[in-house]
Coordinates of C-alpha atoms in Angstrom, one line a residue:
M6 CA 11.0 73.8 112.8
L7 CA 11.2 72.5 109.5
L8 CA 8.1 72.0 107.0
A9 CA 7.6 68.9 104.9
P10 CA 7.7 70.1 100.9
R11 CA 4.0 68.8 100.7
V12 CA 2.7 71.0 104.0
L13 CA 4.8 74.0 102.3
L14 CA 3.0 73.6 98.8
A15 CA -0.4 73.0 100.2
L16 CA 0.2 76.4 102.5
V17 CA 1.1 78.3 99.7
L18 CA -1.6 77.1 97.5
G19 CA -3.9 77.6 100.0
L20 CA -2.5 81.4 100.5
A21 CA -2.9 81.5 96.3
S22 CA -6.3 80.3 96.6
T23 CA -7.2 82.9 99.3
A24 CA -5.9 86.1 97.3
A25 CA -7.6 84.7 94.2
A26 CA -11.0 84.5 96.0
L27 CA -10.4 88.1 97.3
S28 CA -8.9 89.9 94.6
P29 CA -11.9 91.2 92.3
H30 CA -12.1 90.1 88.3
V31 CA -11.5 93.1 86.2
R32 CA -11.7 93.4 82.6
H33 CA -8.5 92.4 80.5
E34 CA -9.4 92.8 76.9
S35 CA -12.5 93.6 75.1
R36 CA -14.2 94.2 72.0
R37 CA -16.8 96.6 70.7
S38 CA -18.2 94.4 67.9
L39 CA -17.1 91.0 66.1
P40 CA -15.0 91.2 63.1
R41 CA -17.0 91.8 59.9
G42 CA -18.7 88.6 58.5
W43 CA -18.5 86.9 62.2
A44 CA -22.0 85.8 63.8
P45 CA -22.5 83.5 66.8
V46 CA -24.2 80.2 66.2
R47 CA -24.6 78.6 69.5
R48 CA -22.9 78.4 72.8
A49 CA -20.0 76.1 73.2
E50 CA -20.5 72.5 74.8
R51 CA -19.1 73.0 78.5
D52 CA -17.0 69.9 78.1
S53 CA -15.3 70.7 75.1
I54 CA -11.4 71.2 75.5
L55 CA -9.6 74.3 75.2
P56 CA -6.1 74.8 74.9
L57 CA -5.7 77.9 77.3
R58 CA -2.8 79.8 76.7
I59 CA -1.6 82.7 79.0
G60 CA 1.1 85.4 77.7
L61 CA 3.1 86.8 80.5
A62 CA 4.1 90.5 80.6
Q63 CA 7.6 91.3 79.8
S64 CA 9.9 92.7 82.2
N65 CA 11.2 96.2 81.6
L66 CA 8.7 96.6 78.7
E67 CA 8.1 100.2 80.1
A68 CA 11.7 101.2 79.5
L69 CA 11.4 99.7 75.7
E70 CA 11.3 103.1 74.0
E71 CA 13.8 104.6 76.2
Y72 CA 16.3 101.7 75.6
L73 CA 15.8 102.2 71.8
L74 CA 16.1 105.9 71.8
D75 CA 19.4 105.4 73.6
V76 CA 21.0 103.6 70.8
S77 CA 19.1 105.4 68.0
H78 CA 19.0 108.9 68.7
P79 CA 21.6 111.0 67.3
E80 CA 22.3 112.9 70.2
S81 CA 22.7 110.1 72.4
P82 CA 26.1 109.2 73.4
N83 CA 25.2 105.6 72.9
Y84 CA 24.2 105.9 69.2
G85 CA 25.1 102.8 67.5
N86 CA 25.9 100.7 70.3
H87 CA 23.2 97.9 69.5
W88 CA 22.6 95.1 71.9
S89 CA 23.3 91.5 71.3
P90 CA 20.0 89.0 71.1
A91 CA 21.4 87.5 74.3
K92 CA 20.9 91.4 76.2
V93 CA 17.7 91.6 74.5
A94 CA 16.6 88.1 75.6
Q95 CA 17.5 88.7 79.2
T96 CA 16.3 92.1 79.5
F97 CA 12.7 91.4 78.9
R98 CA 12.2 87.9 80.1
P99 CA 9.3 87.4 81.9
S100 CA 9.7 87.8 85.8
A101 CA 9.7 84.7 88.5
D102 CA 7.1 86.7 90.2
A103 CA 4.7 87.0 86.9
V104 CA 5.1 82.8 86.5
D105 CA 4.5 82.1 90.1
T106 CA 1.5 84.4 90.3
V107 CA -0.4 83.1 87.4
R108 CA 0.4 79.5 88.2
S109 CA -1.1 79.7 91.6
W110 CA -4.1 81.5 90.6
L111 CA -4.7 78.4 88.1
V112 CA -4.1 75.9 90.5
G113 CA -5.5 77.5 93.5
S114 CA -8.7 77.9 90.9
G115 CA -9.1 74.0 90.6
I116 CA -6.8 73.6 87.6
D117 CA -4.6 70.7 88.7
A118 CA -1.1 71.6 88.9
H119 CA 0.2 68.6 86.5
R120 CA -1.9 70.2 84.0
V121 CA -0.1 73.9 83.8
R122 CA 3.1 73.9 81.9
L123 CA 5.3 76.9 81.7
N124 CA 6.9 77.2 78.1
P125 CA 10.6 76.3 78.3
S126 CA 11.8 79.8 78.1
G127 CA 9.4 80.9 80.5
G128 CA 7.0 83.1 78.0
W129 CA 3.8 81.4 78.8
L130 CA 1.8 79.3 80.8
T131 CA -0.8 76.7 79.2
A132 CA -3.2 74.4 80.2
N133 CA -5.9 72.2 78.7
V134 CA -9.2 73.1 80.3
T135 CA -12.8 72.6 79.8
V136 CA -15.1 75.5 78.2
A137 CA -16.8 75.4 81.8
E138 CA -13.3 75.9 83.6
A139 CA -12.4 78.7 80.9
E140 CA -15.5 80.5 81.5
R141 CA -15.3 80.3 85.2
L142 CA -11.5 81.6 85.4
L143 CA -12.2 84.4 82.8
A144 CA -15.8 85.4 84.0
T145 CA -17.0 85.2 80.4
E146 CA -19.1 83.1 78.0
Y147 CA -17.6 81.1 75.2
H148 CA -19.7 80.7 71.9
V149 CA -19.0 78.9 68.5
Y150 CA -18.7 81.5 65.7
E151 CA -19.2 81.1 61.9
H152 CA -17.9 83.2 59.2
E153 CA -20.9 83.8 56.5
E154 CA -18.8 84.0 53.5
S155 CA -16.4 80.6 54.2
G156 CA -18.4 79.0 56.8
H157 CA -15.6 78.6 59.2
K158 CA -16.1 77.8 62.6
Q159 CA -14.3 79.0 65.4
I160 CA -14.7 79.0 69.3
G161 CA -14.2 82.3 71.1
C162 CA -15.4 84.1 74.0
D163 CA -18.0 86.9 74.3
S164 CA -17.6 91.1 74.1
A165 CA -14.6 90.6 76.8
Y166 CA -13.0 88.5 79.3
H167 CA -11.6 89.3 83.0
L168 CA -8.9 88.3 85.5
P169 CA -8.6 88.6 88.8
E170 CA -6.9 92.0 89.7
H171 CA -3.7 90.6 91.2
V172 CA -3.0 88.5 88.1
A173 CA -3.9 90.8 85.4
K174 CA -1.1 93.2 85.8
H175 CA 1.4 89.9 85.2
V176 CA -0.5 88.8 81.9
E177 CA -0.4 90.3 78.4
I178 CA -2.9 88.2 76.6
V179 CA -5.2 85.2 76.8
T180 CA -6.0 82.7 74.2
P181 CA -8.6 81.6 72.6
T182 CA -10.5 84.5 73.7
L183 CA -11.4 87.5 71.6
H184 CA -8.8 86.7 68.6
F185 CA -10.3 86.3 65.1
D186 CA -8.5 85.4 62.1
A187 CA -7.3 88.3 60.3
K188 CA -8.2 86.8 56.9
V189 CA -10.0 83.5 56.1
K190 CA -9.0 81.0 53.7
K191 CA -11.5 78.8 51.8
R192 CA -10.0 75.7 53.5
G193 CA -11.1 77.1 57.0
I194 CA -7.4 77.9 58.3
K195 CA -5.8 80.9 59.2
S196 CA -5.0 83.1 55.9
S197 CA -1.3 83.9 54.7
V198 CA -0.5 87.6 54.7
G199 CA 0.4 87.0 51.2
D200 CA -2.7 85.9 49.8
P201 CA -3.8 88.1 46.7
G202 CA -5.7 91.0 48.2
A203 CA -4.9 90.1 51.6
G204 CA -4.1 93.4 53.3
P205 CA -4.0 97.2 52.0
V206 CA -0.6 96.7 50.5
S207 CA -0.5 94.8 47.1
P208 CA 0.9 96.1 43.9
K209 CA -1.8 97.3 41.0
T210 CA -1.4 97.2 37.6
T211 CA -2.9 98.7 34.7
G212 CA -1.9 95.9 32.2
T213 CA 0.8 95.3 29.8
I214 CA 3.7 97.6 28.5
K215 CA 3.6 97.7 24.8
T216 CA 6.6 99.9 24.1
L217 CA 9.1 99.7 26.8
F218 CA 11.5 103.0 27.8
N219 CA 14.5 103.3 29.3
Q220 CA 15.3 107.0 28.9
L221 CA 15.3 110.0 31.5
E222 CA 12.7 111.7 29.0
N223 CA 10.1 108.9 29.9
C224 CA 10.3 108.7 33.8
D225 CA 6.8 110.2 33.8
E226 CA 5.5 107.4 31.8
Q227 CA 7.7 104.4 33.3
I228 CA 9.7 104.1 36.0
T229 CA 12.9 102.3 35.5
P230 CA 16.0 102.0 37.8
I231 CA 17.9 104.9 35.7
C232 CA 14.7 107.0 36.8
L233 CA 15.2 106.2 40.6
R234 CA 18.6 106.9 40.6
A235 CA 18.1 110.4 38.9
L236 CA 15.3 111.2 41.3
Y237 CA 17.3 110.6 44.4
D238 CA 20.6 110.9 42.9
F239 CA 21.6 107.5 43.9
V240 CA 24.8 106.3 42.5
Y241 CA 27.0 104.0 44.9
V242 CA 29.5 101.3 44.3
P243 CA 29.2 98.9 47.4
L244 CA 32.6 98.4 49.4
S245 CA 31.8 96.1 51.9
T246 CA 29.6 93.6 50.9
H247 CA 30.8 90.9 52.9
K248 CA 29.7 93.1 55.9
N249 CA 26.4 94.2 54.6
S250 CA 23.3 92.7 54.2
I251 CA 19.6 93.6 53.0
G252 CA 16.6 91.4 53.1
I253 CA 13.4 91.5 50.9
V254 CA 10.4 89.4 52.9
E255 CA 8.0 87.6 50.8
Y256 CA 4.8 85.8 52.1
T257 CA 3.9 82.4 49.8
P258 CA 2.2 82.0 48.0
Q259 CA 3.8 85.2 46.4
A260 CA 6.8 83.7 44.5
Y261 CA 9.6 85.3 42.3
N262 CA 10.0 83.8 39.0
P263 CA 13.6 83.4 38.1
A264 CA 13.2 83.7 34.5
D265 CA 11.7 87.1 34.8
L266 CA 14.6 88.4 36.9
D267 CA 16.9 87.9 33.8
L268 CA 14.4 89.5 31.5
F269 CA 14.5 92.6 33.7
F270 CA 18.2 92.2 34.0
T271 CA 18.7 92.2 30.2
N272 CA 16.8 95.2 29.6
F273 CA 17.9 97.2 32.7
S274 CA 21.2 95.7 34.4
K275 CA 22.9 93.3 31.7
S276 CA 25.5 92.7 34.4
Q277 CA 23.3 90.8 36.6
V278 CA 21.7 88.2 34.4
G279 CA 21.9 84.9 36.1
E280 CA 22.0 86.7 39.7
R281 CA 19.4 85.3 42.0
P282 CA 18.7 86.3 45.6
V283 CA 20.0 84.3 48.6
M284 CA 17.0 82.5 49.7
Q285 CA 16.5 81.8 53.4
S286 CA 13.1 79.6 53.4
I287 CA 11.2 80.0 56.8
D288 CA 8.6 77.3 57.7
G289 CA 8.4 75.5 54.3
G290 CA 8.5 78.9 52.2
T291 CA 9.4 78.0 48.7
I292 CA 8.8 79.5 45.2
E293 CA 8.0 76.2 43.7
G294 CA 4.6 75.3 42.6
Q295 CA 2.8 78.5 43.2
G296 CA 1.4 78.9 39.8
G297 CA 2.1 82.3 37.9
G298 CA 0.6 85.3 36.7
F299 CA 0.5 88.9 38.0
D300 CA -1.2 88.1 41.4
I301 CA 1.4 85.6 42.5
N302 CA 4.3 86.7 40.6
G303 CA 3.9 90.5 40.6
E304 CA 4.7 91.1 44.4
S305 CA 7.7 89.4 44.5
N306 CA 9.1 90.1 41.0
L307 CA 8.9 94.0 41.8
D308 CA 10.5 93.8 45.0
L309 CA 13.6 91.5 44.1
Q310 CA 13.9 93.0 40.3
Y311 CA 14.0 96.6 41.6
A312 CA 16.3 95.9 45.2
M313 CA 18.8 93.9 43.5
S314 CA 19.4 96.2 40.4
L315 CA 19.6 99.2 42.6
V316 CA 22.2 97.6 45.1
G317 CA 24.1 96.2 42.4
K318 CA 25.6 93.0 41.2
S319 CA 28.1 92.9 44.3
Q320 CA 25.5 92.9 47.2
P321 CA 23.8 89.9 47.8
V322 CA 20.0 90.1 48.6
T323 CA 18.2 87.8 51.0
L324 CA 14.9 86.8 50.4
Y325 CA 13.2 85.6 53.5
Q326 CA 10.3 83.4 51.6
T327 CA 7.8 82.9 54.6
G328 CA 5.4 80.1 55.1
D329 CA 4.3 77.1 52.9
D330 CA 1.6 77.2 50.1
L331 CA -1.0 75.6 52.7
E332 CA -0.5 76.8 55.9
G333 CA 0.7 80.2 54.8
A334 CA 2.4 82.8 57.1
S335 CA 1.9 86.0 59.3
F336 CA 4.5 88.5 60.2
N337 CA 5.0 86.6 63.4
T338 CA 6.2 83.8 61.4
L339 CA 9.1 85.8 60.2
L340 CA 9.5 87.4 63.4
D341 CA 9.6 83.9 65.0
A342 CA 12.9 82.9 62.7
L343 CA 14.7 86.3 63.4
D344 CA 14.3 86.3 67.2
G345 CA 13.8 82.9 69.2
S346 CA 12.6 84.5 72.2
Y347 CA 9.7 86.1 70.2
C348 CA 8.3 82.5 69.7
T349 CA 7.4 82.9 73.5
F350 CA 7.3 86.3 74.4
E351 CA 4.3 87.2 76.2
G352 CA 2.3 84.0 75.2
G353 CA 4.2 83.9 71.7
D354 CA 2.3 83.3 68.5
D355 CA -1.5 83.4 68.5
P356 CA -3.1 80.3 67.1
E357 CA -5.8 82.1 65.8
Q358 CA -3.7 84.5 64.0
D359 CA -0.6 82.5 63.1
P360 CA 0.1 79.1 61.2
S361 CA 0.9 76.4 63.3
Y362 CA 3.5 74.1 62.4
P363 CA 4.1 71.1 61.8
D364 CA 0.8 71.8 59.6
P365 CA -1.8 70.1 61.5
F366 CA -3.9 69.6 58.2
G367 CA -1.1 67.4 56.6
G368 CA 0.2 68.4 53.1
G369 CA 2.2 71.1 54.2
Y370 CA 5.4 72.2 56.0
Q371 CA 6.0 69.3 58.3
G372 CA 9.1 70.8 60.4
T373 CA 8.7 72.6 63.8
T374 CA 8.6 76.4 63.8
Q375 CA 11.8 78.0 63.1
C376 CA 12.9 80.1 66.0
G377 CA 15.8 82.1 66.0
T378 CA 17.4 80.5 63.1
I379 CA 17.6 83.5 60.7
T380 CA 20.2 86.1 61.4
P381 CA 18.4 89.6 60.5
A382 CA 19.6 91.6 57.6
H383 CA 20.9 95.2 58.6
V384 CA 17.9 96.4 56.6
I385 CA 14.5 94.5 56.1
S386 CA 11.8 95.8 53.8
T387 CA 8.3 94.1 53.9
S388 CA 5.7 95.4 51.2
Y389 CA 2.6 93.9 53.2
S390 CA 0.1 95.0 55.6
Y391 CA -3.1 94.3 57.6
D392 CA -5.7 96.9 58.6
E393 CA -5.4 97.7 62.4
V394 CA -9.3 96.9 62.6
D395 CA -8.5 93.1 61.5
L396 CA -6.4 92.6 64.7
T397 CA -6.6 93.2 68.4
P398 CA -4.7 95.7 70.5
A399 CA -2.8 93.1 72.5
Y400 CA -1.9 91.5 69.4
M401 CA -0.5 94.3 67.5
Q402 CA 1.2 95.7 70.6
R403 CA 3.1 92.4 71.4
Q404 CA 4.3 92.4 67.9
C405 CA 5.4 96.1 67.8
S406 CA 7.3 95.6 70.7
E407 CA 9.3 92.9 68.6
Y408 CA 10.4 95.6 66.1
A409 CA 11.7 97.8 68.8
K410 CA 13.7 94.7 69.9
L411 CA 14.8 94.1 66.5
G412 CA 15.9 98.1 66.3
L413 CA 17.6 97.2 69.6
M414 CA 19.8 95.1 67.8
G415 CA 20.4 97.3 65.2
V416 CA 18.0 96.3 62.3
T417 CA 16.4 98.6 60.0
V418 CA 12.6 97.7 59.4
L419 CA 10.5 99.1 56.6
Y420 CA 6.8 98.7 55.7
S421 CA 5.1 99.8 53.1
S422 CA 2.0 102.3 54.2
G423 CA -1.0 101.1 52.2
D424 CA -2.3 102.0 48.8
F425 CA -5.9 103.1 49.8
G426 CA -5.2 106.6 51.1
V427 CA -6.9 107.1 54.6
A428 CA -8.9 104.0 53.9
A429 CA -8.5 100.4 54.6
N430 CA -8.3 97.4 52.0
G431 CA -10.4 97.8 49.0
G432 CA -11.3 101.4 49.9
L433 CA -13.7 100.4 53.2
C434 CA -13.9 102.9 56.0
L435 CA -14.8 102.6 59.5
D436 CA -18.7 103.1 60.7
S437 CA -19.7 104.3 63.8
E438 CA -19.7 101.0 65.6
G439 CA -15.8 100.3 64.2
F440 CA -17.1 97.9 61.3
L441 CA -15.2 98.2 58.1
D442 CA -18.1 99.6 55.8
F443 CA -18.4 100.8 52.4
E444 CA -20.6 103.7 53.5
G445 CA -18.2 104.4 56.3
D446 CA -16.6 107.6 56.9
V447 CA -14.2 107.4 59.8
F448 CA -10.3 106.6 58.4
A449 CA -9.2 103.3 58.8
P450 CA -5.3 103.1 59.6
S451 CA -3.0 100.2 58.9
F452 CA -0.8 97.9 60.8
P453 CA 2.3 97.9 61.0
G454 CA 2.4 101.5 59.7
G455 CA 1.2 102.4 63.1
C456 CA 3.6 100.8 65.0
P457 CA 6.2 103.3 66.5
Y458 CA 9.1 101.2 66.0
I459 CA 9.3 100.7 62.3
T460 CA 9.6 102.9 59.3
S461 CA 6.5 103.3 57.1
V462 CA 7.1 104.3 53.7
G463 CA 4.3 106.0 51.4
A464 CA 4.2 106.5 47.9
T465 CA 5.0 109.5 45.5
Q466 CA 5.0 109.9 41.7
V467 CA 6.5 111.9 38.5
N468 CA 3.8 114.1 37.4
P469 CA 2.4 113.3 33.9
G470 CA 4.5 115.7 31.7
A471 CA 6.8 116.3 34.2
K472 CA 10.7 116.0 33.8
V473 CA 12.2 113.6 36.1
T474 CA 14.1 116.6 37.7
D475 CA 10.7 118.6 38.6
P476 CA 9.5 117.8 42.0
E477 CA 7.6 114.9 42.7
S478 CA 4.0 114.9 44.3
A479 CA 2.1 112.5 46.6
C480 CA 0.9 109.5 44.1
N481 CA -2.5 109.8 43.0
Q482 CA -2.1 107.3 40.1
V483 CA -4.1 104.2 40.6
I484 CA -3.0 104.2 44.4
F485 CA -3.2 106.7 46.9
S486 CA -0.2 107.0 49.4
G487 CA -1.3 105.3 52.7
G488 CA -1.1 107.5 55.9
G489 CA -2.9 108.9 58.8
F490 CA -3.0 108.4 62.7
S491 CA -3.1 105.1 64.4
N492 CA -6.1 104.3 66.5
V493 CA -3.9 101.8 68.7
F494 CA -0.4 103.6 69.4
A495 CA 0.5 106.6 70.8
M496 CA 2.8 109.1 69.2
P497 CA 6.5 108.6 70.0
S498 CA 8.4 111.5 71.1
Y499 CA 10.6 111.6 68.2
Q500 CA 7.7 112.9 65.8
E501 CA 6.1 115.3 68.2
K502 CA 7.4 118.4 66.7
A503 CA 7.3 117.3 63.3
V504 CA 3.4 116.5 63.4
S505 CA 2.6 119.5 65.8
N506 CA 4.0 121.7 63.1
Y507 CA 1.7 120.2 60.3
L508 CA -1.3 120.0 62.3
T509 CA -0.9 123.7 63.4
K510 CA 0.1 125.0 60.4
F511 CA -2.2 123.2 58.2
P512 CA -5.0 121.7 60.4
P513 CA -7.4 119.1 58.6
P514 CA -10.4 120.1 57.7
Y515 CA -12.6 117.2 59.4
A516 CA -15.0 116.8 62.1
A517 CA -14.0 115.3 65.7
G518 CA -14.2 111.5 65.1
I519 CA -13.3 111.2 61.6
Y520 CA -9.5 110.5 62.5
N521 CA -7.9 110.2 65.8
T522 CA -6.8 113.5 67.2
S523 CA -5.7 112.1 70.6
G524 CA -2.4 112.3 69.8
S525 CA -1.4 109.1 68.1
R526 CA 1.4 107.6 66.0
A527 CA 1.4 109.5 62.8
Y528 CA 2.7 107.7 59.7
P529 CA 4.2 107.4 57.1
D530 CA 7.5 108.3 58.0
I531 CA 9.5 108.8 54.6
S532 CA 8.4 108.2 51.0
A533 CA 9.5 107.3 47.5
N534 CA 8.4 106.9 43.9
G535 CA 4.9 104.3 43.5
A536 CA 3.7 105.0 40.1
N537 CA 4.3 103.3 36.6
Y538 CA 6.8 100.8 37.5
A539 CA 8.4 98.7 34.7
V540 CA 8.1 95.1 36.1
A541 CA 8.6 91.6 34.4
V542 CA 6.1 89.3 34.9
Q543 CA 5.8 85.9 33.0
G544 CA 7.8 87.0 30.1
E545 CA 6.0 90.2 29.5
F546 CA 6.4 93.9 31.1
F547 CA 3.6 95.4 33.3
L548 CA 3.0 98.8 34.5
V549 CA 2.8 98.7 38.3
Y550 CA 1.7 100.9 41.1
G551 CA 1.9 101.0 45.0
T552 CA 3.6 101.6 47.9
S553 CA 5.0 97.6 47.4
A554 CA 7.6 99.5 45.3
S555 CA 8.4 102.5 47.6
S556 CA 9.5 100.1 50.4
P557 CA 12.3 98.3 48.7
V558 CA 13.6 101.3 46.9
S559 CA 14.2 103.0 50.2
A560 CA 15.9 99.9 51.5
A561 CA 18.5 100.0 48.6
I562 CA 19.2 103.2 49.3
L563 CA 19.4 102.7 53.1
S564 CA 21.4 99.8 52.4
A565 CA 23.9 102.0 50.6
V566 CA 24.5 104.0 53.5
N567 CA 24.9 101.1 55.8
D568 CA 27.8 100.1 53.5
A569 CA 29.4 103.2 53.6
R570 CA 29.3 103.2 57.4
L571 CA 30.5 99.7 57.6
T572 CA 33.5 100.6 55.6
I573 CA 35.0 103.3 57.8
G574 CA 34.4 100.7 60.7
K575 CA 31.3 102.2 61.8
K576 CA 27.6 100.4 62.7
P577 CA 24.8 100.2 60.7
I578 CA 22.0 102.5 61.0
G579 CA 19.6 100.4 62.9
F580 CA 16.3 102.2 63.7
I581 CA 16.3 105.3 61.6
N582 CA 13.1 107.3 62.9
P583 CA 14.8 109.3 65.7
T584 CA 17.5 110.5 63.4
I585 CA 15.3 111.6 60.5
Y586 CA 12.9 113.3 62.3
S587 CA 15.9 115.5 63.9
S588 CA 16.2 118.9 62.2
T589 CA 19.5 118.3 60.4
F590 CA 18.4 115.0 58.7
Q591 CA 14.7 116.6 58.0
K592 CA 16.7 118.7 55.3
A593 CA 18.1 115.8 53.5
F594 CA 14.7 114.6 52.2
N595 CA 13.3 115.9 49.0
D596 CA 9.9 117.6 50.7
I597 CA 6.9 117.0 48.8
V598 CA 4.4 119.8 48.9
S599 CA 1.6 118.6 46.4
G600 CA -1.2 116.2 46.0
N601 CA -3.0 114.2 49.0
N602 CA -4.4 110.4 49.6
P603 CA -8.3 110.4 49.5
G604 CA -10.6 108.2 50.9
C605 CA -14.0 107.7 53.1
G606 CA -15.6 110.2 50.9
T607 CA -12.7 112.6 51.7
D608 CA -9.5 114.3 50.2
G609 CA -7.8 112.8 52.8
F610 CA -4.9 114.5 54.2
A611 CA -2.7 117.1 52.0
A612 CA 1.0 117.2 51.2
Q613 CA 2.5 120.3 52.8
P614 CA 5.9 121.8 53.7
G615 CA 7.7 119.5 56.4
W616 CA 6.5 116.6 57.5
D617 CA 2.7 115.1 56.2
P618 CA 0.7 112.2 56.7
V619 CA 0.9 111.4 53.2
T620 CA 4.7 111.4 52.0
G621 CA 6.2 112.1 55.2
L622 CA 9.8 113.6 55.7
G623 CA 9.7 113.4 51.9
T624 CA 12.0 111.1 49.6
P625 CA 15.8 110.4 50.1
N626 CA 18.1 112.7 48.8
F627 CA 21.2 110.3 48.7
P628 CA 24.1 112.3 49.0
K629 CA 22.8 114.0 51.9
L630 CA 21.6 111.5 53.6
L631 CA 25.0 109.8 53.1
A632 CA 27.0 112.8 54.3
E633 CA 24.9 113.4 57.7
W634 CA 24.9 109.5 58.3
L635 CA 28.7 109.6 57.9
L636 CA 29.0 112.2 60.6
L637 CA 27.6 110.2 63.5
P638 CA 29.3 108.0 65.5

């Protein structure tokens, strides 16, 4: 006998309701304490409406590292056989079972079916619910929280939320719940990661330069392009610029000044006067109307002046200018534009962390969020970051997986490791409760530096009085190379041997609990010079320091490797970590064996022979790296 559709639906929902009632709630996500500066002011009103967003777990995520190593490990027969964006999207799309289970739970718990909507790409379920309904669904309490400095108020749940056991395995994250703004703007909305001082990576300066040098004998006082070419034996003429690509990421309000580019080129690369990056505006990204000065122009000018001069006139450099001047941007804004599937992956962006477009406050970018509209460059450098403690593990894990997906597609993703040694932004450290505190003594790692699917870049220096041909040391002028061990991510297999060598031969002299000794992701992976850069800003030259410089310099060198491989018909190098940690490639770096990265009342870690959590594997030796990569398939 055939059942009428309505009868069948009722039976299905009835069974779902029974399952929901029988399945106990389990803790899904929790926090030990509120982020610094936030405090509850009252219980949320029970009839207030919440836009509940349930991010569905991806399919095949447990095999992500296996897939990535298959195309990235130098001993794999599939090395260089990168995936198409369509294959990536298809492989990791949330399952129909996940959608059905979560939907049935919501409907069986009293949420009308017409209120539950599935995003078109199948990544997340949404429903407008009352606070009372959300508290019942998630077995939690909602409060209104206020930030002590800005006065910004935000609604969120107590220290944890819960899901039925049979539902939890299909869900990665639920919002709004525990996720607070990474930073706070005065206007009371999400801040841009590009705001001055918004993270542990932003260039530092000791002021303007009175006498500008451009001789190799002065590289201990001022770093210019010829110093970098001498340090890393980097001489290369591009041959496949029509195939190759390199991208530099900037976050509004950071913006480069065109006149400063010409001033820099006039002094250091005359043939490039008048050359500009190819700007890709993402969600209203602009270089206009940002004002001027080192805090606004310093980062972008540094990145572009050195990346462009090192790759040379014939290789275009793409500028991913991300976010408008009002709503700002986060790393997810960039990832949305590079890969449309990420806009909805496991719940897509988090409205509490990421900007929303069109700008709901008016005055900002009024277009829709750009999803998959930008083709990623073969190498992408970003000189910005957060502190891990600013973000929830689920948020970071979701984003880290996207970097792995870019690696599957053959993209090399570089991030600066941080400028405060083992400490967080501003030199703060973690206390015993997990708060950032000036009195804290627990090391505070950065993100995405701790993500195992990016390449983290630390900083070195030419020592005062040394020749450019002398060995560099870890940077200890103005900034200290960020490095250490993640509190979120496990150690990837590709670095186990190198890290074990360091910890066995040179065990850090710290008590348990000062840094993560459980076997977590260690960073940085590589390093490059980060001290005494001559950078043109608003018509003057400034002396600049930071891993902000190290990342674009490394990107330029790796881009040349891509050019050479593309010229002989090979694929770009893609995710480089499994390759560079191999025994053959470790010899292609200049090992840094002196210096450290102090912070948290300690000397931090020490640079030692082999990999170390200060300078990684060392600085690039271009001819050796090029030769080794040309030998790979």
